[in-house]
Every structure is written in structure tokens, then in C-alpha cells.
Amino acid sequence: MTASLVTLGAVGPGTTTRTLICIPHAGGSVVAFRGWVRAAAAAGLAVRAVHWADAAGANGRRPSIESRADALAAELRDLPEPWVLLGHSLGALIAAETARRIEEQVSGSAPERVVLCAAAPPGYPRGFPPGVLTASDTGMTQYVRRLGGTPEEILSDPEFGPQLLTRLRNDLDLIERYEPAFPRPLSSPVSVYGGASDGSVPVEVLDGWRAFAPQSRVRVFPGNHFFLHDSPADVCREVAADCARTGQDRLGR
């Protein structure tokens, strides 16, 4: 299992003040954040998205949220600061686990802020219906259509459609097998963003993240589970504003 960072867009020197590390949703890839470059740059952010190589290890174990977090924490260890870690849905769970691992390190780079988007806190019911993991391709396609956020031309493409469904099944399996263990609250400043009409993650559950990050900032945006991709400029501006407040959010202050 390895994690690598893919730089999106060409950003000139001195035009951004921090790096935004983006972890995609279940079934997603670095392409999900390709449209963020201009909006992020306007907010002083340079976008780097996470790409996974999920080959089974020598012990034959399947990838997991925990193994992805291990790989990403190692990749971020020497990243020049300041940087922000943002995860969407499954990516938010990985972001939280990555932050926990980074906090346990004796030394190394650390995020200025962790941004968790469209994700229920660990321990809450999963956001996808029972049986979706064993659904036929037709049933899985219907689920993706109901969820929104995936262009129809990709779903119906004879090459990319099946690839997407395979990736989505594998990623949802990570959530199904996830057994969170947070021995202590996160000390990293945390922002929790949700969509007002997200049927998978109701806004009422977002405050539950405060059990894992007591001083989380919770913000609800218009839109569904993919609100952040509908309005990346609004999200990037909020990330930059939250970073400006980061010093006030450290635990113990």
C-alpha cells in the first residue's frame, strides 16, 4: 500500500500560501479535484490530490482505511508546511485516521488544519444502504445515480463505467470493515463541512465529530453529498478563513 501526491494545475511561485492535500470519496480519484485549481489558487491554496496504490502486502491482507492512513502519514511526514488535509466522505475518515497517526509521531510535518467533508463520525451508521456491496452492476449504477456527483457519460461508458463500479465496491468495503479506535481526541484543529440536503450524511450527525475533535468548527453548505465539488470556491474560501483562525483552536487555549 502506497500513497502519492499528485499536483494539480501549474501554480506560479509566491501565488499560494499553503498546500491543500485532498483525499477523494469512495470510487473517486485525483480527477475529482481537477476542477479546484483556479478556485483554490484564488484562496491562496495549491491543490495536491492523493493517489492510492492498493496492492496487497506480502501478508496478503486487503487494503483498509487504517493501511491507507499509515501510507499517507508516511508520505506527508516531510511535506513543507503549511498544509491542510481535506477528505471527502471515505476520504474524511482516512484524513482523521491520518491526523491521529501524525499526532503520534515524535517529529515531522503536521497539518495546519484537518477538513472533514460529507462524513458521519466513526461509530455512526454507514451512509450506504444494506446490500449495495453485493448488488449487480445495474443496482450499483442506480445507487450511484441516486447519490449524484458522477457524470452520466462516465457511468454509461463501456470502459470507465465498470472501472468506476469496481473501485466503488472496493472503497465501500473499506468502510464496511472499518473499526475505528481513537484513544484520545485529535489535537489538530478540525473543520467539519456538510451538505444541507445530503441524504447519506444528515447535518444532525456532524456535531458527533466533536467527540473526536472537541473544538471542531461545523459548517453546512447548500447541496448534497457532493456539495464541495458543486461550489469549490466557497469551500476553499472557508478553508482559508478557518486557517486564519487556527491559532485559536489548539486544544488547551
CSV table of C-alpha atoms in Angstrom, one decimal:
chain,number,residue,atom,x,y,z
A,1,MET,CA,0.0,0.0,0.0
A,2,THR,CA,1.4,3.4,-1.0
A,3,ALA,CA,0.1,6.9,-1.2
A,4,SER,CA,1.4,9.5,-3.6
A,5,LEU,CA,0.6,13.2,-4.0
A,6,VAL,CA,-0.4,14.5,-7.5
A,7,THR,CA,0.0,18.2,-8.1
A,8,LEU,CA,-3.0,19.6,-10.0
A,9,GLY,CA,-2.5,22.7,-12.1
A,10,ALA,CA,0.5,24.9,-12.6
A,11,VAL,CA,0.8,27.4,-9.8
A,12,GLY,CA,3.5,30.1,-10.0
A,13,PRO,CA,5.9,30.8,-7.1
A,14,GLY,CA,4.5,33.1,-4.5
A,15,THR,CA,0.9,32.9,-5.6
A,16,THR,CA,-0.2,30.5,-2.9
A,17,THR,CA,0.4,30.4,0.9
A,18,ARG,CA,-0.4,26.8,1.7
A,19,THR,CA,-0.9,23.4,0.2
A,20,LEU,CA,-4.3,21.7,0.2
A,21,ILE,CA,-4.0,17.9,0.4
A,22,CYS,CA,-7.2,16.3,-1.0
A,23,ILE,CA,-8.4,12.8,-0.3
A,24,PRO,CA,-11.2,11.7,-2.7
A,25,HIS,CA,-14.5,10.0,-1.9
A,26,ALA,CA,-15.3,6.3,-2.3
A,27,GLY,CA,-14.9,5.4,-6.0
A,28,GLY,CA,-13.2,8.7,-6.7
A,29,SER,CA,-9.7,9.6,-7.8
A,30,VAL,CA,-7.4,12.6,-8.2
A,31,VAL,CA,-9.6,13.7,-11.1
A,32,ALA,CA,-12.3,14.7,-8.6
A,33,PHE,CA,-10.3,17.7,-7.6
A,34,ARG,CA,-9.1,18.7,-11.1
A,35,GLY,CA,-11.7,21.5,-11.2
A,36,TRP,CA,-10.5,23.0,-7.9
A,37,VAL,CA,-7.2,24.6,-9.2
A,38,ARG,CA,-8.4,28.1,-10.0
A,39,ALA,CA,-10.8,28.4,-7.0
A,40,ALA,CA,-8.1,27.1,-4.7
A,41,ALA,CA,-5.5,29.5,-6.1
A,42,ALA,CA,-7.8,32.4,-5.5
A,43,ALA,CA,-7.9,31.4,-1.8
A,44,GLY,CA,-4.1,31.0,-1.6
A,45,LEU,CA,-4.2,27.2,-1.9
A,46,ALA,CA,-2.2,24.9,-4.1
A,47,VAL,CA,-4.0,21.6,-4.7
A,48,ARG,CA,-2.4,18.2,-4.4
A,49,ALA,CA,-4.6,15.1,-4.5
A,50,VAL,CA,-3.9,11.7,-3.1
A,51,HIS,CA,-3.5,8.6,-5.3
A,52,TRP,CA,-3.6,5.2,-3.8
A,53,ALA,CA,-1.7,2.0,-5.0
A,54,ASP,CA,-3.7,-0.6,-3.1
A,55,ALA,CA,-1.7,-3.7,-3.9
A,56,ALA,CA,-2.0,-6.4,-1.2
A,57,GLY,CA,1.0,-6.6,1.1
A,58,ALA,CA,3.3,-9.6,1.5
A,59,ASN,CA,0.9,-10.9,4.1
A,60,GLY,CA,-1.9,-10.9,1.6
A,61,ARG,CA,-4.1,-8.6,3.7
A,62,ARG,CA,-6.7,-6.4,1.9
A,63,PRO,CA,-6.3,-2.6,2.0
A,64,SER,CA,-8.1,-0.8,4.8
A,65,ILE,CA,-8.8,2.7,6.0
A,66,GLU,CA,-6.0,2.1,8.5
A,67,SER,CA,-3.5,1.0,6.0
A,68,ARG,CA,-4.2,3.9,3.7
A,69,ALA,CA,-3.8,6.3,6.7
A,70,ASP,CA,-0.5,4.6,7.5
A,71,ALA,CA,0.7,5.2,4.0
A,72,LEU,CA,-0.5,8.8,3.8
A,73,ALA,CA,1.0,9.7,7.1
A,74,ALA,CA,4.4,8.4,5.9
A,75,GLU,CA,4.1,10.3,2.6
A,76,LEU,CA,3.2,13.6,4.5
A,77,ARG,CA,6.0,13.3,7.1
A,78,ASP,CA,8.4,15.6,5.3
A,79,LEU,CA,5.9,17.8,3.5
A,80,PRO,CA,6.8,21.5,3.8
A,81,GLU,CA,4.4,23.4,6.0
A,82,PRO,CA,1.9,25.0,6.0
A,83,TRP,CA,-0.5,22.5,4.6
A,84,VAL,CA,-4.2,21.5,5.1
A,85,LEU,CA,-5.6,17.9,5.0
A,86,LEU,CA,-9.0,17.7,3.4
A,87,GLY,CA,-11.0,14.5,3.0
A,88,HIS,CA,-14.4,13.8,1.3
A,89,SER,CA,-16.7,11.1,2.6
A,90,LEU,CA,-14.4,8.0,2.8
A,91,GLY,CA,-11.6,10.4,2.4
A,92,ALA,CA,-12.6,12.2,5.6
A,93,LEU,CA,-12.4,9.0,7.6
A,94,ILE,CA,-8.9,8.5,6.2
A,95,ALA,CA,-8.0,12.1,6.9
A,96,ALA,CA,-9.0,11.7,10.6
A,97,GLU,CA,-7.0,8.5,10.9
A,98,THR,CA,-4.0,10.1,9.2
A,99,ALA,CA,-4.1,13.1,11.5
A,100,ARG,CA,-4.2,10.7,14.5
A,101,ARG,CA,-1.1,8.9,13.3
A,102,ILE,CA,0.7,12.2,12.6
A,103,GLU,CA,0.0,13.4,16.1
A,104,GLU,CA,1.5,10.2,17.5
A,105,GLN,CA,4.8,10.9,15.6
A,106,VAL,CA,7.6,12.3,17.7
A,107,SER,CA,8.7,14.6,14.8
A,108,GLY,CA,7.7,15.5,11.3
A,109,SER,CA,5.4,17.8,9.5
A,110,ALA,CA,1.8,18.4,10.8
A,111,PRO,CA,-1.3,19.8,9.2
A,112,GLU,CA,-2.4,23.4,9.9
A,113,ARG,CA,-6.0,22.1,9.8
A,114,VAL,CA,-7.9,19.0,9.0
A,115,VAL,CA,-11.1,19.4,7.0
A,116,LEU,CA,-13.7,16.6,7.1
A,117,CYS,CA,-16.4,16.8,4.4
A,118,ALA,CA,-19.6,14.9,4.0
A,119,ALA,CA,-18.8,12.2,6.5
A,120,ALA,CA,-20.5,10.8,9.6
A,121,PRO,CA,-18.2,10.4,12.6
A,122,PRO,CA,-16.8,7.0,13.4
A,123,GLY,CA,-19.3,4.7,15.0
A,124,TYR,CA,-22.3,6.2,13.2
A,125,PRO,CA,-24.3,4.0,10.8
A,126,ARG,CA,-22.8,3.8,7.4
A,127,GLY,CA,-24.1,6.1,4.7
A,128,PHE,CA,-24.8,3.5,2.1
A,129,PRO,CA,-27.8,1.0,2.1
A,130,PRO,CA,-27.5,-2.6,3.0
A,131,GLY,CA,-26.8,-4.9,0.1
A,132,VAL,CA,-25.1,-2.4,-2.0
A,133,LEU,CA,-21.8,-4.2,-1.8
A,134,THR,CA,-23.4,-7.3,-3.3
A,135,ALA,CA,-25.6,-5.5,-5.8
A,136,SER,CA,-25.4,-6.2,-9.5
A,137,ASP,CA,-23.7,-3.7,-11.8
A,138,THR,CA,-27.2,-2.4,-12.6
A,139,GLY,CA,-28.1,-2.0,-8.9
A,140,MET,CA,-24.8,-0.3,-8.2
A,141,THR,CA,-25.3,2.1,-11.1
A,142,GLN,CA,-28.7,3.0,-9.8
A,143,TYR,CA,-27.2,3.7,-6.4
A,144,VAL,CA,-24.5,6.0,-7.9
A,145,ARG,CA,-27.2,7.9,-9.9
A,146,ARG,CA,-29.3,8.5,-6.7
A,147,LEU,CA,-26.2,9.7,-4.8
A,148,GLY,CA,-25.3,12.2,-7.6
A,149,GLY,CA,-21.9,13.6,-8.3
A,150,THR,CA,-20.9,11.2,-11.2
A,151,PRO,CA,-21.4,12.4,-14.8
A,152,GLU,CA,-23.7,10.1,-16.8
A,153,GLU,CA,-21.2,9.9,-19.6
A,154,ILE,CA,-18.8,8.1,-17.2
A,155,LEU,CA,-21.4,5.8,-15.8
A,156,SER,CA,-22.5,4.7,-19.2
A,157,ASP,CA,-19.1,4.5,-20.8
A,158,PRO,CA,-18.3,0.8,-21.6
A,159,GLU,CA,-14.7,1.2,-20.3
A,160,PHE,CA,-14.8,3.7,-17.5
A,161,GLY,CA,-18.2,2.7,-16.1
A,162,PRO,CA,-17.2,-0.8,-15.0
A,163,GLN,CA,-13.9,0.5,-13.6
A,164,LEU,CA,-15.8,3.0,-11.5
A,165,LEU,CA,-18.1,0.4,-10.1
A,166,THR,CA,-15.2,-1.9,-9.2
A,167,ARG,CA,-13.3,1.0,-7.5
A,168,LEU,CA,-16.5,2.0,-5.6
A,169,ARG,CA,-17.2,-1.5,-4.4
A,170,ASN,CA,-13.6,-1.8,-3.1
A,171,ASP,CA,-13.8,1.5,-1.4
A,172,LEU,CA,-17.2,0.9,0.3
A,173,ASP,CA,-15.8,-2.4,1.5
A,174,LEU,CA,-13.1,-0.3,3.4
A,175,ILE,CA,-15.9,1.5,5.2
A,176,GLU,CA,-17.8,-1.8,5.9
A,177,ARG,CA,-14.7,-3.3,7.6
A,178,TYR,CA,-13.6,-0.1,9.4
A,179,GLU,CA,-13.2,-0.5,13.2
A,180,PRO,CA,-12.3,3.0,14.5
A,181,ALA,CA,-10.1,3.3,17.6
A,182,PHE,CA,-9.4,6.8,18.8
A,183,PRO,CA,-7.7,6.5,22.3
A,184,ARG,CA,-7.8,10.3,22.7
A,185,PRO,CA,-9.3,13.3,20.9
A,186,LEU,CA,-7.5,14.9,18.0
A,187,SER,CA,-5.4,17.9,18.9
A,188,SER,CA,-5.2,19.1,15.3
A,189,PRO,CA,-7.6,22.0,14.5
A,190,VAL,CA,-10.6,20.4,12.7
A,191,SER,CA,-13.3,21.7,10.4
A,192,VAL,CA,-16.4,19.6,9.6
A,193,TYR,CA,-18.3,20.6,6.5
A,194,GLY,CA,-21.7,19.1,5.4
A,195,GLY,CA,-24.3,19.5,2.7
A,196,ALA,CA,-27.7,20.7,3.7
A,197,SER,CA,-29.5,18.1,1.6
A,198,ASP,CA,-27.0,15.3,1.9
A,199,GLY,CA,-29.2,12.2,2.3
A,200,SER,CA,-26.2,10.0,3.2
A,201,VAL,CA,-24.9,12.2,6.0
A,202,PRO,CA,-27.6,14.2,7.7
A,203,VAL,CA,-26.5,17.5,9.1
A,204,GLU,CA,-27.6,16.4,12.6
A,205,VAL,CA,-24.8,13.9,12.8
A,206,LEU,CA,-22.0,16.4,12.1
A,207,ASP,CA,-21.7,17.6,15.7
A,208,GLY,CA,-20.8,14.0,16.6
A,209,TRP,CA,-17.3,14.7,15.3
A,210,ARG,CA,-16.8,16.8,18.5
A,211,ALA,CA,-16.4,13.6,20.4
A,212,PHE,CA,-13.2,13.1,18.4
A,213,ALA,CA,-12.2,16.7,18.0
A,214,PRO,CA,-13.9,18.8,20.7
A,215,GLN,CA,-13.3,22.2,19.2
A,216,SER,CA,-14.4,21.3,15.7
A,217,ARG,CA,-15.8,24.1,13.5
A,218,VAL,CA,-19.0,22.8,11.9
A,219,ARG,CA,-20.3,24.5,8.7
A,220,VAL,CA,-23.2,23.5,6.5
A,221,PHE,CA,-23.2,24.3,2.8
A,222,PRO,CA,-26.0,24.2,0.3
A,223,GLY,CA,-26.1,21.0,-1.7
A,224,ASN,CA,-25.9,17.2,-1.4
A,225,HIS,CA,-23.2,14.7,-0.7
A,226,PHE,CA,-21.1,16.4,-3.4
A,227,PHE,CA,-21.6,20.0,-2.3
A,228,LEU,CA,-17.9,20.6,-2.2
A,229,HIS,CA,-17.5,19.8,-5.9
A,230,ASP,CA,-20.5,21.9,-6.8
A,231,SER,CA,-19.0,25.0,-5.1
A,232,PRO,CA,-15.2,24.6,-4.7
A,233,ALA,CA,-14.7,28.3,-4.5
A,234,ASP,CA,-17.0,28.6,-1.4
A,235,VAL,CA,-15.3,25.6,0.2
A,236,CYS,CA,-11.8,26.9,-0.5
A,237,ARG,CA,-12.6,30.4,0.9
A,238,GLU,CA,-14.0,28.7,4.1
A,239,VAL,CA,-10.8,26.6,4.4
A,240,ALA,CA,-8.7,29.7,4.1
A,241,ALA,CA,-10.8,31.6,6.7
A,242,ASP,CA,-10.6,28.6,9.1
A,243,CYS,CA,-6.9,28.5,8.8
A,244,ALA,CA,-6.7,32.2,9.7
A,245,ARG,CA,-8.4,31.2,13.0
A,246,THR,CA,-6.3,28.1,13.6
A,247,GLY,CA,-4.3,29.6,16.4
A,248,GLN,CA,-7.5,30.0,18.4
A,249,ASP,CA,-8.5,26.3,18.0
A,250,ARG,CA,-5.5,24.5,19.5
A,251,LEU,CA,-6.6,22.4,22.5
A,252,GLY,CA,-5.8,23.9,25.8
A,253,ARG,CA,-6.1,27.5,24.6
